[in-house]
mmCIF file of C-alpha atoms in Angstrom:
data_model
loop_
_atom_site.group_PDB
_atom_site.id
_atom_site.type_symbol
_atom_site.label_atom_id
_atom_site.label_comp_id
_atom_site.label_asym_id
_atom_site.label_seq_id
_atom_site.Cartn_x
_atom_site.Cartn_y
_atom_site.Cartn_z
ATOM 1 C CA UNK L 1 -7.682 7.855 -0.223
ATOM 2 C CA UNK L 2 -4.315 8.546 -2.049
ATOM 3 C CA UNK L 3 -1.199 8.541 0.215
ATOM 4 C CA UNK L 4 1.483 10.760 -0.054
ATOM 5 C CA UNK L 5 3.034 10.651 -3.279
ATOM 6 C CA UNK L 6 6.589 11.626 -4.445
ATOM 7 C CA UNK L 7 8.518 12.280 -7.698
ATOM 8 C CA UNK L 8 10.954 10.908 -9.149
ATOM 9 C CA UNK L 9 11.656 8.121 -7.019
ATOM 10 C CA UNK L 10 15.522 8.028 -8.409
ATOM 11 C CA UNK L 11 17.610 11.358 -9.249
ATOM 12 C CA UNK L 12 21.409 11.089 -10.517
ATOM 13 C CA UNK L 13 22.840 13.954 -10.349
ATOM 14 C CA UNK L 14 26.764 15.561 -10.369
ATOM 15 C CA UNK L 15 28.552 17.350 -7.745
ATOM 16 C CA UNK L 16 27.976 21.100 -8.257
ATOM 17 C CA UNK L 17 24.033 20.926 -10.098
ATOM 18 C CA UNK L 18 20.629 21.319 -8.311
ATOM 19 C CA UNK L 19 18.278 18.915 -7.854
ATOM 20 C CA UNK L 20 14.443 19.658 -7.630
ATOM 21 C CA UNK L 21 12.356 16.786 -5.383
ATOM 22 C CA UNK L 22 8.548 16.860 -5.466
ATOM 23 C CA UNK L 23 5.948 16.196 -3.275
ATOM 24 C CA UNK L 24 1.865 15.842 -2.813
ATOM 25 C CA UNK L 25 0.309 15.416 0.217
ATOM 26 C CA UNK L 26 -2.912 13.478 1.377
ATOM 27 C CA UNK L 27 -5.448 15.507 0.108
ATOM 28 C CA UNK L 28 -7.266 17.920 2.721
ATOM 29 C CA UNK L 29 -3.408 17.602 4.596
ATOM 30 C CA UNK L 30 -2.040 21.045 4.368
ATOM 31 C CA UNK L 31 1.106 20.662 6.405
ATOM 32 C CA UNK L 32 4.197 19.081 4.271
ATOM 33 C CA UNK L 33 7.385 17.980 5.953
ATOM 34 C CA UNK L 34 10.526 17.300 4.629
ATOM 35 C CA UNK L 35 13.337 14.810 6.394
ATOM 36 C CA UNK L 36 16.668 13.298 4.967
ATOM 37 C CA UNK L 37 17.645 10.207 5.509
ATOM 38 C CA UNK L 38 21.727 9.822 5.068
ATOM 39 C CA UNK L 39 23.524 6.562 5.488
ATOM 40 C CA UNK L 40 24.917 6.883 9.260
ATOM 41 C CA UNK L 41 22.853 9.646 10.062
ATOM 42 C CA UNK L 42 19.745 8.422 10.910
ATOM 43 C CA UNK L 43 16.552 10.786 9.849
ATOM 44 C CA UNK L 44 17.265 14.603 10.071
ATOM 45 C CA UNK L 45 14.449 17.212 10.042
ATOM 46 C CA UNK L 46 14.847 19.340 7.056
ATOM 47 C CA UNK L 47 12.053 21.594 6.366
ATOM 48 C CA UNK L 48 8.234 22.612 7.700
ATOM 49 C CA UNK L 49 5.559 24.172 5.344
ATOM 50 C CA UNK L 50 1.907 25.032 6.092
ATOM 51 C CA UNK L 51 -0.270 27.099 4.403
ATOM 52 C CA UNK L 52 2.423 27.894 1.977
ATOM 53 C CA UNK L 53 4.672 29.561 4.661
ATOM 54 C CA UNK L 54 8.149 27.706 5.818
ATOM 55 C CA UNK L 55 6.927 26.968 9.431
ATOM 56 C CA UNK L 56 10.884 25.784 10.960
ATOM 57 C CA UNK L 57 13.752 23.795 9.317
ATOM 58 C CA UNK L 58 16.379 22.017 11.020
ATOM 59 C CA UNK L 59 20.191 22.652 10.756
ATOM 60 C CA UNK L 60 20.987 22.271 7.303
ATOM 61 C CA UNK L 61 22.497 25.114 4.808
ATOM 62 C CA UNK L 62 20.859 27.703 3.016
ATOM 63 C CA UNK L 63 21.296 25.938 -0.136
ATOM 64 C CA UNK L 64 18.423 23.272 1.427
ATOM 65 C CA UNK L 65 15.434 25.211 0.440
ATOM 66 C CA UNK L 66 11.781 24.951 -0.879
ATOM 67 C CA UNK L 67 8.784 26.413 -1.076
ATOM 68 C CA UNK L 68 4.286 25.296 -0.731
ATOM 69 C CA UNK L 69 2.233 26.066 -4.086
ATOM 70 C CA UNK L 70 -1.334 27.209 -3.356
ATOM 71 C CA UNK L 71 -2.680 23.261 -3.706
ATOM 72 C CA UNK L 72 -0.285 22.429 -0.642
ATOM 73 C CA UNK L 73 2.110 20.119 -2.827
ATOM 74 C CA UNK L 74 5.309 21.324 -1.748
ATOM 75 C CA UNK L 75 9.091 21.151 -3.454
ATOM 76 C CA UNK L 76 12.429 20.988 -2.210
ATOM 77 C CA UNK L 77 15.567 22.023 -4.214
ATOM 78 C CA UNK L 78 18.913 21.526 -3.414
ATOM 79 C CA UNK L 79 21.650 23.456 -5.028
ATOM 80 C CA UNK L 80 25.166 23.320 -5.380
ATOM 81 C CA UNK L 81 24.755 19.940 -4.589
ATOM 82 C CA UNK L 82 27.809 17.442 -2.468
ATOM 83 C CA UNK L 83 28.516 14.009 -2.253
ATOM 84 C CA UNK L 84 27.231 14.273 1.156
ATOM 85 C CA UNK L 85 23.931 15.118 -0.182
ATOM 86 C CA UNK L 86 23.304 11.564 -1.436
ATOM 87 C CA UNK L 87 20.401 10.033 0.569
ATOM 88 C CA UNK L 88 17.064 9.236 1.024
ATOM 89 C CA UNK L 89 14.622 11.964 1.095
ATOM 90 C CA UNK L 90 11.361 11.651 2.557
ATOM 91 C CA UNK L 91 8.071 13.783 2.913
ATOM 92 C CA UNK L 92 5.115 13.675 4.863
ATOM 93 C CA UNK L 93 2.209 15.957 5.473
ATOM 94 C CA UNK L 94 -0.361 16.100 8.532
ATOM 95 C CA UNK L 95 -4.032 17.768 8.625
ATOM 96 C CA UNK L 96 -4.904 20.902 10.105
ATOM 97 C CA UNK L 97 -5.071 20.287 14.363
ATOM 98 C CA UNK L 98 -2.767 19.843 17.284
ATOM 99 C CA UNK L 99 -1.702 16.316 18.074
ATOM 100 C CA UNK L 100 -2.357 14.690 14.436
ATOM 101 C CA UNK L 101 0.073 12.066 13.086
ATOM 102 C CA UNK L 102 2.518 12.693 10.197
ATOM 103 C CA UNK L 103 2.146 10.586 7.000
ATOM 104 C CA UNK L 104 5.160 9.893 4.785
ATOM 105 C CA UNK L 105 5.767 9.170 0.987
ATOM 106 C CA UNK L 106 7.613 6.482 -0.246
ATOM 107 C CA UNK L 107 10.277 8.642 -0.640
ATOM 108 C CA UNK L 108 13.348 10.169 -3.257
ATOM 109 C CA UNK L 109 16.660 8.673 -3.829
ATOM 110 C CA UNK L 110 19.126 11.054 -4.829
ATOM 111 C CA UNK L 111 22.601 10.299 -5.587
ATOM 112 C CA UNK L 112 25.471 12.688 -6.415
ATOM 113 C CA UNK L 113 28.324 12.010 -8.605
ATOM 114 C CA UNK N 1 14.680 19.555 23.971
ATOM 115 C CA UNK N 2 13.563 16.406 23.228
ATOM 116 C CA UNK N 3 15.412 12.966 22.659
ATOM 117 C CA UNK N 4 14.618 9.333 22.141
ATOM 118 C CA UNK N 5 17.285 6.665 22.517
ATOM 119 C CA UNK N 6 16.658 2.788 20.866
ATOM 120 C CA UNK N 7 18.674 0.982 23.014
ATOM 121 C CA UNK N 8 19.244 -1.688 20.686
ATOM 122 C CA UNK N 9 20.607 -1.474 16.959
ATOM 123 C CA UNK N 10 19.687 -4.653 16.161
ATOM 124 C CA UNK N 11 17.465 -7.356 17.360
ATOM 125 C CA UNK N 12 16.667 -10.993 16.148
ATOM 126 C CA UNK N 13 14.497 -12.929 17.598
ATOM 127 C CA UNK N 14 12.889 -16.655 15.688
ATOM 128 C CA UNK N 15 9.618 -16.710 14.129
ATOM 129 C CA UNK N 16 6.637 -17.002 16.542
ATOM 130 C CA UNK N 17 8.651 -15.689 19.723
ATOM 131 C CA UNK N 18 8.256 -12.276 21.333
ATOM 132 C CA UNK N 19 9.244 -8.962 19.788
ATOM 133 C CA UNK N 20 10.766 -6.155 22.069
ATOM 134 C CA UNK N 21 12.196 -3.323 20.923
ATOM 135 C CA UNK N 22 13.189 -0.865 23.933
ATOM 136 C CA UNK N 23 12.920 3.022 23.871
ATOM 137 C CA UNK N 24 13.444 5.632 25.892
ATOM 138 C CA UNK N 25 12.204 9.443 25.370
ATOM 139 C CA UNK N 26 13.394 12.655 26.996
ATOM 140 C CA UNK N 27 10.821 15.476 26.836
ATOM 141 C CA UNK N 28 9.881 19.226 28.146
ATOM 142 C CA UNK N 29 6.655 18.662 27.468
ATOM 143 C CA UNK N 30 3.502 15.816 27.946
ATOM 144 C CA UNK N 31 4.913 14.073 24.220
ATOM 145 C CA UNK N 32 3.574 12.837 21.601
ATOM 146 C CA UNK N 33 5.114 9.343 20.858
ATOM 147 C CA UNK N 34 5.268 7.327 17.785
ATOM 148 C CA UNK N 35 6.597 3.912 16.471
ATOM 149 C CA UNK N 36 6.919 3.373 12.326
ATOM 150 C CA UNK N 37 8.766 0.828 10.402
ATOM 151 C CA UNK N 38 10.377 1.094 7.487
ATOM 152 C CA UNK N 39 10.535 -2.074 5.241
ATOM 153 C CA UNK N 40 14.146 -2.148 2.821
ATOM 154 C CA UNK N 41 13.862 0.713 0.049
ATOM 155 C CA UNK N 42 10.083 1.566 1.519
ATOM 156 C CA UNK N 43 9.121 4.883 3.091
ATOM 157 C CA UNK N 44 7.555 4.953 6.295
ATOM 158 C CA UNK N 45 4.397 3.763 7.748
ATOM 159 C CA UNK N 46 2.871 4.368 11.244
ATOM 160 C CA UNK N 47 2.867 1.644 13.427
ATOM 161 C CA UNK N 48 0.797 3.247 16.283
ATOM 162 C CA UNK N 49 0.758 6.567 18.563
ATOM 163 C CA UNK N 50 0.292 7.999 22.155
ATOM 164 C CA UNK N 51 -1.081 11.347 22.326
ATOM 165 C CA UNK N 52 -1.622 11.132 26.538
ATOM 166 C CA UNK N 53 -4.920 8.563 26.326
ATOM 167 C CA UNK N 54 -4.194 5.170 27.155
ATOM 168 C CA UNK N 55 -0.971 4.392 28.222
ATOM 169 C CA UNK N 56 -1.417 0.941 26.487
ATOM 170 C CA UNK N 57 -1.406 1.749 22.905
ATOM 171 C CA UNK N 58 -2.253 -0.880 20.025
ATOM 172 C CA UNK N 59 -1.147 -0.532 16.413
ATOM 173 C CA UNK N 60 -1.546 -2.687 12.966
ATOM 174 C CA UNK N 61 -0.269 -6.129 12.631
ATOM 175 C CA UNK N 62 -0.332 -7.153 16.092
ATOM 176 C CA UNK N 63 1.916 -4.534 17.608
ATOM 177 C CA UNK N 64 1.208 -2.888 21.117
ATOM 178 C CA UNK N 65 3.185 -0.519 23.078
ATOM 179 C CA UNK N 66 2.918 0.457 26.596
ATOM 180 C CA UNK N 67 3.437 4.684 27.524
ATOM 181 C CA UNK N 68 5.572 4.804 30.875
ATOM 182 C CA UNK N 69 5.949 8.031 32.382
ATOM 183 C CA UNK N 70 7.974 7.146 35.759
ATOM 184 C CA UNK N 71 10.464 5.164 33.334
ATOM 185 C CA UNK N 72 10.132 7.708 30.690
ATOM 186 C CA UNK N 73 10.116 4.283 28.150
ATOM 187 C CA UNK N 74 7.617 3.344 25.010
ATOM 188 C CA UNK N 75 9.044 0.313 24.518
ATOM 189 C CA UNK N 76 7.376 -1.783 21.671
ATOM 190 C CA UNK N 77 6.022 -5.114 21.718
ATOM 191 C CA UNK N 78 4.312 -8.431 19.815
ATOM 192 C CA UNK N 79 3.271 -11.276 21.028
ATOM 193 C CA UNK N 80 4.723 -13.839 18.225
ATOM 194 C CA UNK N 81 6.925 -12.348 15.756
ATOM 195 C CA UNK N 82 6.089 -13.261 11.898
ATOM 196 C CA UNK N 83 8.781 -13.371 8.789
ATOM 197 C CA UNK N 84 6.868 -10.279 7.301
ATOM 198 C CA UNK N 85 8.072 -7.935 10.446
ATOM 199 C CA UNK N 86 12.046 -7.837 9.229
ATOM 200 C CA UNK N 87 12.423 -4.507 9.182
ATOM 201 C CA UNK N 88 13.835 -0.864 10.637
ATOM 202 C CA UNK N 89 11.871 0.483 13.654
ATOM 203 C CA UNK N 90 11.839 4.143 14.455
ATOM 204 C CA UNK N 91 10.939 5.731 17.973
ATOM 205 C CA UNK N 92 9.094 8.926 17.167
ATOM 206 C CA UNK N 93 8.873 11.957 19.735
ATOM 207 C CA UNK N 94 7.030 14.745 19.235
ATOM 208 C CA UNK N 95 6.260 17.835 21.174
ATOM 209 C CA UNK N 96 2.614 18.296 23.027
ATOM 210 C CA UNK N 97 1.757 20.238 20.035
ATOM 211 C CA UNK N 98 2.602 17.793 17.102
ATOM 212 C CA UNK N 99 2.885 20.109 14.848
ATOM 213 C CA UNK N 100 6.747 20.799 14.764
ATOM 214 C CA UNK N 101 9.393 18.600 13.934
ATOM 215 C CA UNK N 102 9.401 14.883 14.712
ATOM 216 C CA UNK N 103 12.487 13.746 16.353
ATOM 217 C CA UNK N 104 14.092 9.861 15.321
ATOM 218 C CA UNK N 105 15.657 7.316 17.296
ATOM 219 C CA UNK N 106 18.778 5.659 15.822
ATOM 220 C CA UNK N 107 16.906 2.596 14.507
ATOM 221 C CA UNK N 108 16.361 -0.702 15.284
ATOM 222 C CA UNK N 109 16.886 -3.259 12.502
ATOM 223 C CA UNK N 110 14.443 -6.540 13.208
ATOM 224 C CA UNK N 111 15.986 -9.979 12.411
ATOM 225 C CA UNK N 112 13.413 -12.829 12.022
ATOM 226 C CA UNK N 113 15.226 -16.230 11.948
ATOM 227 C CA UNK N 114 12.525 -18.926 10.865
#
């Protein structure tokens, strides 16, 4: 069974331009997760999708957003994008039911010029 | 709310001695617990999880960790530590529910000194 897979695995971007970060979940998972990891601040909760509807998402601007396409792959973009935005940024998804286990992808580096 | 707190940044320990890595959780709820690692420039992989079964839980590659309610702690623990274990170990809670957020400890970066 495929794992959760994410694209690219490196993005270069410049202050100012948007970056779009991809992600497919374990098949028969429809729940995708989003989480940054930032040097010094640990692993922040960014966004929740399930059955293509954003579920929560943590405290991050309005400029953080994304969206779940009918095959439950999901995609985050970030516009306008800081210096600050430079970090690791991972995804997971999680099957239908109550107490199941989040599964995470190998993850997106993005760095801003 | 809830909170988890690694109470150490960094451990080393030499190869074939015990591993601990200490963790305490603050919760509303009966939580969900977790423990992954995170090997340098790797995503994250599960180590093991209590969902309120047994309160001794065991994971992959030798890992255990015990659920504690009356010292709200899910500390984690191995045996006999190997060279392959050098990495960053996350305490995971999660509400009862598991289906909202999951909230990160700090960290705790294993040392193995052979």
């Amino acid at each position: 069974e495929a794992g959760v897979t994410q694209s690219p695995t490196h993005l270069i971007k410049t202050r100012g331009q948007q970056a779009t970060l991809r992600c497919s979940p374990i098949s028969g998972h429809t729940s995708v997760y989003w989480y940054q990891q930032a040097l010094g601040l640990g692993l922040q909760f960014l966004l929740w999708y399930d059955e293509g509807e954003e579920r929560n998402r943590g405290n991050f601007p309005p400029r953080f957003s994304g969206r779940q396409f009918p095959n439950y792959s999901s995609e985050l973009n970030v516009n306008a994008l800081e210096l600050e935005d430079s970090a690791l940024y991972l995804c997971a998804s999680r099957k239908p039911g109550a107490t199941d286990t989040q599964y995470f992808g190998p993850g997106t580096r993005l760095t801003v010029l | 709310a809830q909170s988890v707190t690694q109470l150490d940044s960094h451990v080393s320990v030499s190869e074939g001695t015990p591993v601990l890595l200490r963790c305490n959780y603050s919760s509303s709820y009966s939580p969900s617990l977790f423990w992954y690692v995170q090997h340098p420039n790797k995503g994250l992989q599960l180590l093991l999880k209590y969902t309120s079964a047994a309160t001794l839980v065991k994971g992959i590659n030798g890992f255990e960790a015990e659920f504690k309610k009356s010292e709200t702690s899910f500390h984690l623990t191995k045996p006999s530590a190997h060279m392959s274990d050098a990495a960053e170990y996350f305490c995971v809670v999660s509400d009862f529910f598991g289906n909202e957020k999951l909230t990160f400890g700090t960290g705790t970066r294993l040392t193995i000194i052979p």
